[in-house]
DNA sequence: AGGCTAACCGGAGGTTCCTCCGTATCATTC
DNA sequence: GAATGATACGGAGGAACCTCCGGTTAGCCT
C-alpha cells in the first residue's frame, strides 16, 4: 500500500480550498449541504470535488478531523483528573456531544466506524486508541473490566450516538451511557 | 387524533398495490430501491406514492410491519422456554438479525425508533411493548434489573443494529449484546 | 339519475447526486 | 525550452429525489 505520491500543486490548492469552504458550509447548513454548492463556491468543478472526496462522508470526515483530534487529546486531561471509570464516562459524554453538535457527523461516523476500508483509517485509529487508553487505565486501577475490546466500546458508543441522533434527549443519552458503563465495570 | 376516515376505494387499491410491489422490490434490491421505479411498477404516479408514504422510511416500515409483528409475537414463546434473562438475550439476537436481513430496515428503524411523531407510532409501541414484557418477566424472576426503562433498552438495541449495520460481524454483534445484557443484570 | 365536492391522481419541474471522459495543466527529461 | 507522459480539471448527462397543483373521480345527497 502507501506510495502516496505528493499531490500535484494545483490539486493541493484545490483540495485545500474545498476543505475550507466545506468547514464553513457544514457548520452553517449542517450535513445536508449541497456538494455542488461547495464546489461552486470553491471555484472548482463538481468532478474535482468528487475526486478528492469520493463520498460525502469523506469530505465531512476531512473537514472535522482537526476537532476530532482534539477530542481524542482530552483523554489525558480526563485521566489526570479522575479515576479511569469516571474519565471514561466523561469522555463518552464528550464523544456523543461532539457527534450531536456537528450535525451530520453522525452519518459520516457510521461510515467511519464501520470502515474496514482505508480512507478513514486514521480517524478510526485515533478513536480506538483513545478508548484503549481509557480502558487500559481502568484495568490498572481496577475500576473497569479487562476483558472488553476497545473497538467494541467504540462501536457501542457510536451506536448510542446514532440511535439518539434525532430526538436530542440529553437525559436519555445519559441513561444509555450509564447502562453501557454498568456493563463495563467488573462484577 | 384518530378520525381515520376510511380511505376511498381507489386510494386503498393503490396503497395496496404499492405495498405489494414495495415488499418484492425491497427484498430484491435492498433499501436503496428507486421509489420512482416502485411507483412505475405499481402503475401509479410518483405523487401517489409520496402521498401514501411521505418518506422512504414510511414505506419500508409499512412493508415490513407484518414481519415485525411476528418478531414481537415471539416473545411469548421465548419466555415460555427460558428464564427472562435468557429470553431477552435471544430476542435481542432475533431483533438484530431481522434488522440485518431486511437490508435498509436500518434507516427506517432509526426514524422509527426516534420518532416522537405519530406516523410510526404503532410499530414503535409494539416493540416497546415486547421489551417491556421481557423486562417485566425479568423483574419477576429476579434475573434482570427493575430500574431500566423499556424504551432505553429498545434504543440501545437499535444502536447496536445501526452501529454494526455495514460490517456484518456476527461475533461482534454478540459481544455487544452481551455487554448490554451485563448492564441489565442486577449487581 | 344527476350533481356536488372532498379526496385522490399524476407527472412536470427544479434540485441534487454521482459518473465518465475529452481537454487542459503540471512536472520531468533531454 | 520543447516534448511528452502523467495527473488533474470541469461539466454534461442520466437517474432519483420530492413538491406542487390542475385535472379527475368516488361517494354522498336530493
XYZ file of C-alpha atoms (C1' of nucleotides) in Angstrom:
434
model
C 0.000 0.000 0.000
C 1.163 3.532 0.774
C 3.028 5.007 -2.223
C 1.357 8.363 -1.607
C 2.904 10.392 -4.350
C 2.759 14.033 -3.252
C -0.220 15.791 -4.817
C 0.355 17.985 -7.756
C 0.426 21.694 -6.959
C -2.929 22.571 -8.453
C -4.506 19.537 -6.869
C -3.344 20.503 -3.425
C -4.573 24.058 -3.897
C -7.989 22.841 -4.861
C -8.140 20.347 -2.072
C -7.413 22.991 0.500
C -9.866 25.463 -0.903
C -12.570 22.814 -0.946
C -11.882 21.885 2.625
C -12.026 25.405 3.897
C -15.282 26.089 2.099
C -16.675 22.812 3.386
C -15.899 23.617 7.001
C -17.799 26.871 6.752
C -20.687 25.392 4.847
C -21.046 22.455 7.182
C -21.235 24.498 10.328
C -23.655 26.856 8.646
C -26.060 24.451 6.996
C -25.462 21.068 8.545
C -24.671 17.790 6.902
C -27.127 18.106 4.074
C -25.194 20.786 2.248
C -25.230 20.582 -1.455
C -21.876 19.330 -2.593
C -22.380 21.089 -5.862
C -22.741 24.354 -3.992
C -19.499 23.724 -2.157
C -17.716 23.006 -5.397
C -19.125 26.139 -6.962
C -18.131 28.271 -4.014
C -14.649 26.850 -4.072
C -14.432 27.691 -7.736
C -13.896 24.151 -8.938
C -15.988 21.701 -10.888
C -18.076 19.105 -9.154
C -15.886 16.434 -10.633
C -12.889 17.806 -8.797
C -14.714 17.668 -5.517
C -15.646 14.062 -6.047
C -12.134 13.115 -6.990
C -10.724 14.480 -3.780
C -13.570 13.276 -1.612
C -15.285 10.291 -3.161
C -18.190 10.389 -0.737
C -19.956 12.965 1.332
C -18.610 11.232 4.419
C -15.059 11.521 3.234
C -15.472 15.256 2.934
C -17.105 15.671 6.297
C -14.539 13.469 7.904
C -11.703 15.501 6.489
C -13.384 18.723 7.494
C -13.720 17.736 11.116
C -10.518 15.843 11.529
C -8.922 18.621 13.485
C -11.635 18.814 16.073
C -11.796 15.094 16.296
C -8.129 15.033 17.161
C -8.789 17.464 19.949
C -11.491 15.177 21.267
C -9.038 12.329 21.464
C -6.439 14.523 23.075
C -8.703 15.238 26.004
C -8.238 11.734 27.267
C -5.072 12.639 29.074
C -6.606 15.512 30.971
C -9.559 13.426 31.974
C -7.372 10.636 33.247
C -5.302 13.085 35.226
C -8.382 14.435 36.947
C -10.361 11.329 37.828
C -10.213 7.545 38.143
C -10.487 5.706 34.870
C -14.102 4.806 35.245
C -15.166 8.396 35.679
C -12.818 9.565 32.982
C -14.278 7.108 30.523
C -17.790 8.165 31.369
C -16.900 11.807 30.864
C -15.206 11.123 27.586
C -18.271 9.272 26.395
C -20.326 12.336 27.041
C -17.942 14.454 25.089
C -17.992 11.991 22.269
C -21.733 11.978 21.988
C -21.894 15.728 22.378
C -19.442 16.175 19.619
C -21.301 13.891 17.275
C -24.502 15.668 18.094
C -23.162 19.142 17.642
C -21.603 18.527 14.319
C -24.860 17.744 12.674
C -24.399 15.051 10.139
C -21.185 13.901 11.593
C -23.468 11.050 12.502
C -23.682 9.648 9.035
C -20.016 10.147 8.487
C -19.446 8.452 11.774
C -21.218 5.311 10.799
C -19.139 5.000 7.698
C -16.060 5.816 9.689
C -16.621 3.376 12.493
C -17.745 0.660 10.186
C -14.944 1.126 7.732
C -12.620 -1.715 7.323
C -11.586 0.304 4.278
C -8.573 2.557 4.304
C -9.948 6.015 3.621
C -10.930 6.800 7.169
C -8.482 4.567 8.875
C -6.643 7.416 10.521
C -9.597 8.849 12.405
C -10.718 5.397 13.290
C -7.405 4.502 14.787
C -7.267 7.670 16.792
C -10.641 6.946 18.327
C -9.850 3.343 19.063
C -6.616 4.476 20.613
C -8.379 6.918 22.887
C -10.730 4.234 24.132
C -7.873 1.800 24.559
C -6.036 4.263 26.755
C -9.062 4.750 28.970
C -9.720 1.050 29.240
C -6.074 0.418 29.985
C -6.160 2.862 32.853
C -9.303 1.176 34.092
C -7.670 -2.186 34.103
C -4.760 -0.725 36.000
C -6.796 0.881 38.744
C -9.339 -1.900 38.799
C -12.403 0.209 38.030
C -13.069 -1.327 34.634
C -13.233 -4.812 33.226
C -10.145 -6.024 31.485
C -11.800 -8.304 29.008
C -13.521 -5.841 26.718
C -12.098 -4.788 23.382
C -11.705 -1.047 22.778
C -13.262 -1.480 19.416
C -16.406 -2.933 20.918
C -16.735 0.018 23.243
C -16.227 2.440 20.400
C -18.859 0.763 18.296
C -21.274 0.705 21.213
C -20.655 4.343 21.734
C -21.305 5.113 18.128
C -24.469 3.084 18.474
C -25.689 5.350 21.223
C -24.903 8.364 19.096
C -26.659 7.001 16.091
C -29.706 5.774 17.900
C -30.271 9.052 19.673
C -29.348 11.276 16.794
C -32.701 12.843 16.037
C -34.507 13.239 19.266
C -31.888 15.063 21.150
C -32.816 13.823 24.568
C -29.928 14.580 26.829
C -31.329 12.600 29.714
C -31.818 9.513 27.653
C -28.312 9.714 26.304
C -27.019 9.848 29.844
C -29.084 6.867 30.838
C -27.830 4.860 27.885
C -24.254 5.724 28.641
C -24.734 4.782 32.264
C -26.114 1.473 31.134
C -23.113 0.898 28.969
C -20.844 1.793 31.850
C -22.646 -0.697 34.046
C -21.642 -3.352 31.588
C -18.046 -2.227 31.683
C -17.498 -2.454 35.402
C -16.105 -5.592 36.952
C -18.779 -7.592 38.727
C -56.326 12.454 16.815
C -57.967 9.435 15.263
C -60.763 10.412 12.882
C -59.391 7.959 10.333
C -61.958 8.316 7.628
C -61.876 5.076 5.643
C -59.789 5.516 2.536
C -61.579 5.971 -0.704
C -61.776 2.869 -2.863
C -59.210 3.911 -5.449
C -56.853 5.142 -2.778
C -56.941 1.843 -0.973
C -56.364 -0.064 -4.175
C -53.331 1.997 -4.979
C -51.975 1.768 -1.497
C -52.135 -1.992 -1.547
C -50.588 -2.330 -4.934
C -47.754 -0.037 -3.911
C -47.154 -2.028 -0.803
C -47.025 -5.363 -2.542
C -44.629 -4.073 -5.148
C -42.515 -2.491 -2.422
C -42.195 -5.730 -0.485
C -40.866 -7.522 -3.533
C -38.598 -4.698 -4.569
C -37.156 -4.257 -1.105
C -36.214 -7.865 -0.608
C -34.755 -7.944 -4.089
C -32.740 -4.752 -4.171
C -32.409 -3.567 -0.620
C -33.254 -0.247 0.914
C -31.887 1.863 -1.848
C -34.614 0.974 -4.309
C -35.740 3.726 -6.532
C -39.098 4.924 -5.340
C -39.878 6.071 -8.839
C -39.350 2.541 -10.050
C -41.748 1.205 -7.453
C -44.375 3.712 -8.442
C -43.908 2.878 -12.075
C -44.154 -0.825 -11.432
C -47.281 -0.349 -9.381
C -48.755 1.613 -12.239
C -49.233 4.845 -10.315
C -47.610 8.241 -10.421
C -44.786 9.165 -8.140
C -47.034 11.703 -6.476
C -49.374 8.971 -5.380
C -46.590 7.061 -3.777
C -45.446 10.073 -1.834
C -48.940 10.864 -0.660
C -49.382 7.424 0.808
C -45.860 7.156 2.158
C -44.394 10.571 2.789
C -40.905 9.233 3.343
C -38.906 6.259 2.282
C -38.966 5.071 5.861
C -42.726 5.168 5.999
C -42.890 2.878 3.017
C -40.333 0.451 4.341
C -41.993 0.441 7.706
C -45.351 -0.378 6.222
C -43.854 -3.045 4.021
C -42.301 -4.904 6.908
C -44.963 -4.353 9.500
C -46.239 -7.896 9.205
C -42.899 -9.486 9.852
C -42.188 -7.073 12.595
C -45.359 -8.146 14.318
C -44.190 -11.705 14.138
C -40.937 -10.703 15.752
C -42.798 -9.206 18.656
C -45.024 -12.226 18.943
C -42.073 -14.471 19.561
C -41.620 -13.009 22.989
C -44.165 -15.358 24.492
C -42.517 -18.473 23.163
C -39.147 -17.338 24.354
C -40.417 -16.598 27.811
C -42.072 -19.979 27.985
C -38.839 -21.722 27.147
C -36.283 -19.933 29.291
C -35.789 -17.559 32.193
C -36.323 -13.925 31.356
C -32.699 -13.065 31.101
C -32.034 -15.732 28.501
C -35.249 -14.947 26.709
C -34.313 -11.291 26.411
C -30.897 -12.141 25.110
C -32.373 -14.439 22.497
C -34.926 -11.867 21.438
C -32.161 -9.332 21.029
C -30.434 -11.620 18.608
C -33.593 -12.027 16.629
C -34.106 -8.318 16.583
C -30.662 -7.584 15.233
C -30.900 -10.449 12.781
C -34.135 -9.116 11.492
C -32.798 -5.642 11.055
C -29.762 -7.004 9.319
C -31.659 -9.254 6.975
C -34.064 -6.672 5.827
C -31.427 -4.513 4.327
C -32.295 -0.908 4.816
C -34.667 -1.588 7.583
C -31.822 0.032 9.425
C -32.512 3.501 8.186
C -36.211 3.082 8.639
C -35.501 1.840 12.081
C -33.686 4.932 13.135
C -36.565 7.090 12.070
C -38.965 4.691 13.674
C -37.222 4.431 16.995
C -36.508 8.094 17.132
C -39.947 9.164 16.131
C -41.887 11.060 18.649
C -44.102 11.669 15.652
C -47.241 9.678 15.048
C -46.649 8.032 11.721
C -44.724 5.085 13.032
C -46.200 5.026 16.461
C -47.787 1.652 16.015
C -44.616 -0.273 15.242
C -42.831 1.628 17.883
C -45.343 0.745 20.528
C -45.280 -2.898 19.583
C -41.530 -3.034 20.000
C -41.547 -1.163 23.261
C -44.245 -3.484 24.459
C -42.218 -6.547 23.595
C -39.244 -5.262 25.545
C -41.461 -4.272 28.443
C -42.840 -7.789 28.661
C -39.376 -9.265 28.747
C -38.160 -6.803 31.347
C -41.271 -7.383 33.421
C -40.627 -11.101 33.469
C -37.047 -10.402 34.425
C -38.111 -8.280 37.330
C -40.460 -11.029 38.434
C -37.883 -13.782 38.407
C -35.096 -11.560 39.590
C -32.761 -12.064 36.647
C -32.998 -8.516 35.375
C -32.809 -5.069 36.891
C -36.100 -3.411 37.630
C -34.995 0.154 37.154
C -34.437 0.285 33.426
C -36.962 1.710 31.015
C -38.036 -0.499 28.116
C -37.577 2.397 25.817
C -33.951 2.766 26.801
C -33.322 -0.877 26.068
C -35.023 -0.613 22.722
C -32.988 2.396 21.751
C -29.795 0.694 22.876
C -30.703 -2.288 20.813
C -31.327 -0.170 17.800
C -27.981 1.433 18.448
C -26.272 -1.932 18.203
C -28.101 -2.618 14.961
C -27.214 0.705 13.490
C -23.614 0.682 14.537
C -22.971 -2.752 13.141
C -25.051 -2.372 10.038
C -22.360 -2.443 7.402
C -19.681 -4.734 8.615
C -21.799 -7.722 9.285
C -19.689 -9.157 12.037
C -21.781 -11.707 13.841
C -19.284 -12.189 16.617
C -19.060 -8.529 17.363
C -22.807 -8.197 17.480
C -22.916 -10.978 20.029
C -20.270 -9.318 22.119
C -22.097 -6.004 22.070
C -25.344 -7.630 23.065
C -23.620 -9.488 25.885
C -22.216 -6.203 27.058
C -25.648 -4.687 27.064
C -27.007 -7.652 28.975
C -24.271 -7.226 31.539
C -25.625 -3.790 32.197
C -29.138 -5.121 32.594
C -28.430 -7.676 35.286
C -28.806 -6.763 38.910
C -25.496 -6.226 40.595
C -80.054 9.789 -12.310
C -77.657 13.765 -11.948
C -74.965 16.965 -9.496
C -71.523 18.429 -5.983
C -67.443 18.406 -3.543
C -63.869 16.476 -0.925
C -60.406 13.424 -1.872
C -57.296 11.494 -4.917
C -54.371 11.116 -9.067
C -50.357 12.009 -11.932
C -46.415 13.964 -13.710
C -43.830 18.250 -14.850
C -40.157 20.657 -12.812
C -36.371 22.311 -10.034
C -32.551 20.180 -7.261
C -29.024 17.273 -6.160
C -26.423 13.247 -6.829
C -22.527 10.871 -8.937
C -20.015 9.138 -13.143
C -17.460 9.500 -17.148
C -14.224 11.149 -20.320
C -12.268 14.747 -23.542
C -9.384 18.631 -22.563
C -6.022 21.353 -20.083
C -2.125 21.632 -16.985
C 1.856 20.235 -14.476
C 6.493 18.328 -13.941
C 10.186 15.824 -15.714
C 13.593 14.662 -19.068
C 16.562 15.710 -22.768
C 12.928 25.442 -23.571
C 10.344 21.745 -26.018
C 8.462 17.490 -25.830
C 5.776 14.029 -23.575
C 3.614 11.369 -20.264
C 1.086 11.523 -16.150
C -2.381 13.970 -13.491
C -5.926 16.845 -12.669
C -9.824 19.595 -14.226
C -14.654 20.522 -15.368
C -19.141 19.928 -16.725
C -22.509 17.375 -19.484
C -25.716 13.754 -18.649
C -28.813 10.374 -16.765
C -31.038 8.906 -12.562
C -33.507 9.852 -8.443
C -35.494 12.924 -5.109
C -39.548 15.438 -3.534
C -43.083 19.199 -4.204
C -46.879 21.290 -6.081
C -51.147 21.918 -8.277
C -54.560 21.456 -12.280
C -57.444 17.805 -13.573
C -60.133 13.685 -12.427
C -63.089 10.674 -9.735
C -65.601 8.251 -5.978
C -69.148 8.548 -2.829
C -72.893 11.087 -0.942
C -77.240 13.740 -1.318
C -81.505 15.106 -3.434
